[in-house]
């Protein structure tokens, strides 16, 4: 039988590359798999040879111990690969196809999927709406930071690239279609970015950078990015964003006024999530900081896109309320300013085809925006450590050495 290796969460803030089971078209028992999902037959699925699979900030939350993720979980929900085996019930996807895998697992049959709400499919996770690969409480589907992975509901889910040679030439951009490009775009789009908008992006990690680039694609006149790492801010500046270092400035409105002449923007995006920090030098963790800040600096009637991750259980939180996802949010301020809030996972399939076209036409330069950096599978543990330190890179794992 063919072998397989993958990145496995081993607890205590660490991951290892280990031998794992070669996938077949059944969801087997394993770490995080609900009993009612064990043995689920997936003849509607395919086996992929993974070409690229990316390290995500959401993975880091688990590795840091900030979720209830079980040890032994194979990580990875950002997957691009070549189809090498096709299930009996797959009709349109063919062996040899190269495709992007949306990080949301979705059946295509339920009411939510029919309404393009593939992030809350009701048929793929018996414990709650929505599922993802290699992620806590998301149905137990095996992650794709590996050499091979099984993808269910292939006809519905896979975004097959029209030309294989062109796809490999653009692979560092196309690999972002599985998650961070649609997620960043979703944040900007749901915030209401349009031609001429002024936008504040909280966080210059990969999703924040993707949101900033997406805001530009949507026609924003000014994009301001706030972060606490100089290297990340320089990366945002590299493609035309204004920046604010929040360790040096704890009054964001004043900085925005210096840039725009007014202390507010039209709309904002939270690309940080629940591990937010207070502002100013030496600030400590303050999970509601970003939410309260973007309400403060967004004009009345403005939109708040919130693709940053928030959780129902955070065992590493500093107070009991935050451990159950209860944050001290100034909701009255948002209500008084008639803000709109868009939260939850991104329905990647709503955007990925159009964003693929933007990549293939050269309009979108997402790999450059997020500083895509290729590493081998064996280098993944080091990539996790570097990413956790806040480097301005998006790590792309190349399990088979297929990239030029």
Short mmCIF file of C-alpha atoms in Angstrom, two decimals, residues 138-343:
data_model
loop_
_atom_site.label_atom_id
_atom_site.label_comp_id
_atom_site.label_asym_id
_atom_site.label_seq_id
_atom_site.Cartn_x
_atom_site.Cartn_y
_atom_site.Cartn_z
CA UNK A 138 -15.51 20.52 12.21
CA UNK A 139 -16.63 16.96 11.59
CA UNK A 140 -13.34 15.13 11.95
CA UNK A 141 -12.40 15.28 8.26
CA UNK A 142 -8.69 14.53 7.83
CA UNK A 143 -6.49 17.54 7.08
CA UNK A 144 -4.55 18.19 3.92
CA UNK A 145 -1.10 19.23 5.15
CA UNK A 146 -0.05 15.89 3.80
CA UNK A 147 1.03 14.10 0.67
CA UNK A 148 -2.44 12.73 -0.14
CA UNK A 149 -5.94 13.62 1.05
CA UNK A 150 -9.55 12.59 0.45
CA UNK A 151 -12.04 15.24 -0.68
CA UNK A 152 -15.76 14.35 -0.49
CA UNK A 153 -18.54 15.70 -2.74
CA UNK A 154 -15.99 16.34 -5.46
CA UNK A 155 -18.33 17.27 -8.31
CA UNK A 156 -19.83 20.02 -6.20
CA UNK A 157 -16.78 21.24 -4.31
CA UNK A 158 -13.69 21.13 -6.50
CA UNK A 159 -12.73 24.21 -8.49
CA UNK A 160 -10.96 22.63 -11.45
CA UNK A 161 -8.46 24.88 -13.20
CA UNK A 162 -9.08 25.20 -16.96
CA UNK A 163 -5.45 24.72 -18.04
CA UNK A 164 -2.98 22.57 -16.10
CA UNK A 165 0.17 24.23 -17.46
CA UNK A 166 -1.14 27.70 -16.72
CA UNK A 167 -2.25 26.53 -13.27
CA UNK A 168 1.25 25.37 -12.37
CA UNK A 169 2.69 28.69 -13.57
CA UNK A 170 0.25 30.57 -11.31
CA UNK A 171 0.17 28.01 -8.50
CA UNK A 172 1.38 30.37 -5.75
CA UNK A 173 -1.58 32.64 -6.46
CA UNK A 174 -4.07 29.83 -7.06
CA UNK A 175 -3.18 28.07 -3.81
CA UNK A 176 -4.69 31.07 -1.98
CA UNK A 177 -8.15 30.30 -3.41
CA UNK A 178 -8.80 27.55 -0.88
CA UNK A 179 -9.14 29.99 2.01
CA UNK A 180 -7.32 33.25 2.60
CA UNK A 181 -8.12 35.01 -0.69
CA UNK A 182 -11.87 34.30 -0.48
CA UNK A 183 -11.75 34.99 3.27
CA UNK A 184 -10.01 38.34 2.84
CA UNK A 185 -12.33 39.20 -0.02
CA UNK A 186 -15.37 38.20 2.05
CA UNK A 187 -14.24 40.51 4.82
CA UNK A 188 -13.91 43.46 2.46
CA UNK A 189 -17.06 42.65 0.49
CA UNK A 190 -19.31 42.19 3.54
CA UNK A 191 -17.90 45.38 5.07
CA UNK A 192 -19.33 47.15 2.02
CA UNK A 193 -16.15 48.21 0.22
CA UNK A 194 -16.93 49.84 -3.09
CA UNK A 195 -15.40 52.36 -5.48
CA UNK A 196 -13.90 55.23 -3.51
CA UNK A 197 -14.28 53.65 -0.06
CA UNK A 198 -11.90 54.33 2.78
CA UNK A 199 -11.17 51.12 4.66
CA UNK A 200 -9.44 50.10 7.87
CA UNK A 201 -8.02 46.56 8.05
CA UNK A 202 -7.18 45.30 11.54
CA UNK A 203 -4.28 42.87 11.25
CA UNK A 204 -1.51 42.48 8.67
CA UNK A 205 -1.28 38.71 8.79
CA UNK A 206 -2.06 36.81 5.59
CA UNK A 207 -5.85 37.24 5.86
CA UNK A 208 -5.49 40.94 6.63
CA UNK A 209 -3.16 41.38 3.66
CA UNK A 210 -5.61 39.44 1.48
CA UNK A 211 -8.43 41.69 2.72
CA UNK A 212 -6.36 44.77 1.91
CA UNK A 213 -5.60 43.55 -1.62
CA UNK A 214 -9.27 42.62 -2.03
CA UNK A 215 -10.34 46.09 -0.93
CA UNK A 216 -8.12 47.50 -3.66
CA UNK A 217 -9.68 45.15 -6.22
CA UNK A 218 -13.12 46.33 -5.08
CA UNK A 219 -12.15 49.96 -5.74
CA UNK A 220 -11.20 51.39 -2.35
CA UNK A 221 -9.52 54.79 -2.54
CA UNK A 222 -7.52 54.35 0.68
CA UNK A 223 -6.70 51.19 2.61
CA UNK A 224 -5.25 51.60 6.09
CA UNK A 225 -3.77 48.54 7.80
CA UNK A 226 -3.06 48.34 11.54
CA UNK A 227 -0.73 45.82 13.18
CA UNK A 228 1.92 45.53 15.88
CA UNK A 229 4.70 44.07 13.71
CA UNK A 230 6.86 46.35 11.56
CA UNK A 231 7.66 43.63 9.00
CA UNK A 232 3.98 42.91 8.43
CA UNK A 233 3.23 46.60 8.03
CA UNK A 234 6.06 46.94 5.51
CA UNK A 235 4.50 44.08 3.56
CA UNK A 236 1.19 45.99 3.47
CA UNK A 237 3.01 49.12 2.33
CA UNK A 238 4.65 47.14 -0.48
CA UNK A 239 1.39 47.08 -2.43
CA UNK A 240 0.14 50.57 -1.66
CA UNK A 241 -1.53 50.47 1.77
CA UNK A 242 -1.20 53.10 4.49
CA UNK A 243 -0.23 51.64 7.85
CA UNK A 244 -0.43 52.29 11.60
CA UNK A 245 1.84 50.58 14.13
CA UNK A 246 -0.46 49.96 17.09
CA UNK A 247 2.38 49.44 19.56
CA UNK A 248 3.34 53.08 19.01
CA UNK A 249 -0.15 54.54 18.71
CA UNK A 250 -3.02 53.60 21.02
CA UNK A 251 -5.47 56.14 19.57
CA UNK A 252 -6.24 54.83 16.13
CA UNK A 253 -8.77 57.56 15.30
CA UNK A 254 -6.07 60.21 15.60
CA UNK A 255 -3.84 58.32 13.16
CA UNK A 256 -6.68 57.90 10.71
CA UNK A 257 -7.41 61.62 10.91
CA UNK A 258 -3.80 62.41 10.06
CA UNK A 259 -4.14 60.24 6.94
CA UNK A 260 -7.66 61.11 5.81
CA UNK A 261 -8.49 64.42 7.46
CA UNK A 262 -11.32 62.79 9.43
CA UNK A 263 -11.05 60.28 12.33
CA UNK A 264 -13.26 57.63 10.72
CA UNK A 265 -13.34 55.31 7.73
CA UNK A 266 -16.31 54.16 5.66
CA UNK A 267 -15.91 50.52 6.70
CA UNK A 268 -13.59 48.13 8.54
CA UNK A 269 -12.39 44.54 8.55
CA UNK A 270 -11.39 42.48 11.59
CA UNK A 271 -8.71 40.05 10.39
CA UNK A 272 -7.37 39.34 13.88
CA UNK A 273 -10.02 37.48 15.86
CA UNK A 274 -10.13 36.37 19.46
CA UNK A 275 -6.39 36.46 20.22
CA UNK A 276 -6.38 40.24 19.87
CA UNK A 277 -4.10 42.49 21.91
CA UNK A 278 -4.60 45.89 23.44
CA UNK A 279 -2.89 48.84 21.77
CA UNK A 280 0.25 50.60 22.92
CA UNK A 281 3.67 49.39 24.00
CA UNK A 282 3.57 46.39 26.33
CA UNK A 283 -0.16 45.84 25.83
CA UNK A 284 -1.56 42.50 26.95
CA UNK A 285 -4.15 40.24 25.34
CA UNK A 286 -7.55 41.87 25.11
CA UNK A 287 -9.89 39.74 23.00
CA UNK A 288 -12.55 42.41 22.32
CA UNK A 289 -10.01 45.12 21.41
CA UNK A 290 -10.36 44.89 17.65
CA UNK A 291 -14.16 44.69 17.67
CA UNK A 292 -14.45 47.75 19.91
CA UNK A 293 -11.84 49.66 17.93
CA UNK A 294 -13.42 49.12 14.53
CA UNK A 295 -16.79 50.25 15.89
CA UNK A 296 -15.08 53.37 17.19
CA UNK A 297 -13.36 54.29 13.90
CA UNK A 298 -16.10 53.29 11.45
CA UNK A 299 -18.57 55.99 10.49
CA UNK A 300 -22.25 55.74 11.33
CA UNK A 301 -24.03 53.38 8.96
CA UNK A 302 -20.78 51.66 8.02
CA UNK A 303 -20.13 47.96 7.68
CA UNK A 304 -17.87 45.69 9.74
CA UNK A 305 -16.56 42.57 8.02
CA UNK A 306 -15.36 40.07 10.62
CA UNK A 307 -13.55 37.10 9.05
CA UNK A 308 -11.23 36.94 12.08
CA UNK A 309 -11.85 33.75 14.05
CA UNK A 310 -13.90 33.74 17.27
CA UNK A 311 -14.51 30.54 19.23
CA UNK A 312 -17.02 29.13 21.67
CA UNK A 313 -14.30 27.51 23.78
CA UNK A 314 -10.89 29.06 24.51
CA UNK A 315 -9.15 27.16 27.31
CA UNK A 316 -6.17 29.51 27.14
CA UNK A 317 -8.16 32.70 27.71
CA UNK A 318 -7.23 34.97 30.60
CA UNK A 319 -10.74 35.22 32.09
CA UNK A 320 -13.67 32.84 32.51
CA UNK A 321 -16.01 34.76 30.23
CA UNK A 322 -13.55 34.69 27.33
CA UNK A 323 -13.06 30.96 27.85
CA UNK A 324 -16.64 30.48 26.63
CA UNK A 325 -16.44 33.11 23.89
CA UNK A 326 -18.15 35.85 25.94
CA UNK A 327 -16.32 39.10 25.24
CA UNK A 328 -16.74 42.64 26.57
CA UNK A 329 -17.93 44.12 23.30
CA UNK A 330 -19.42 47.62 23.24
CA UNK A 331 -22.41 46.47 21.24
CA UNK A 332 -24.35 49.56 22.27
CA UNK A 333 -21.84 51.67 20.35
CA UNK A 334 -22.34 49.59 17.23
CA UNK A 335 -26.11 49.79 17.67
CA UNK A 336 -26.04 53.56 18.15
CA UNK A 337 -23.96 53.98 14.98
CA UNK A 338 -26.23 51.58 13.03
CA UNK A 339 -23.32 49.38 12.03
CA UNK A 340 -23.82 46.17 10.11
CA UNK A 341 -21.87 43.11 11.31
CA UNK A 342 -20.91 40.18 9.06
CA UNK A 343 -19.44 37.22 10.95
#
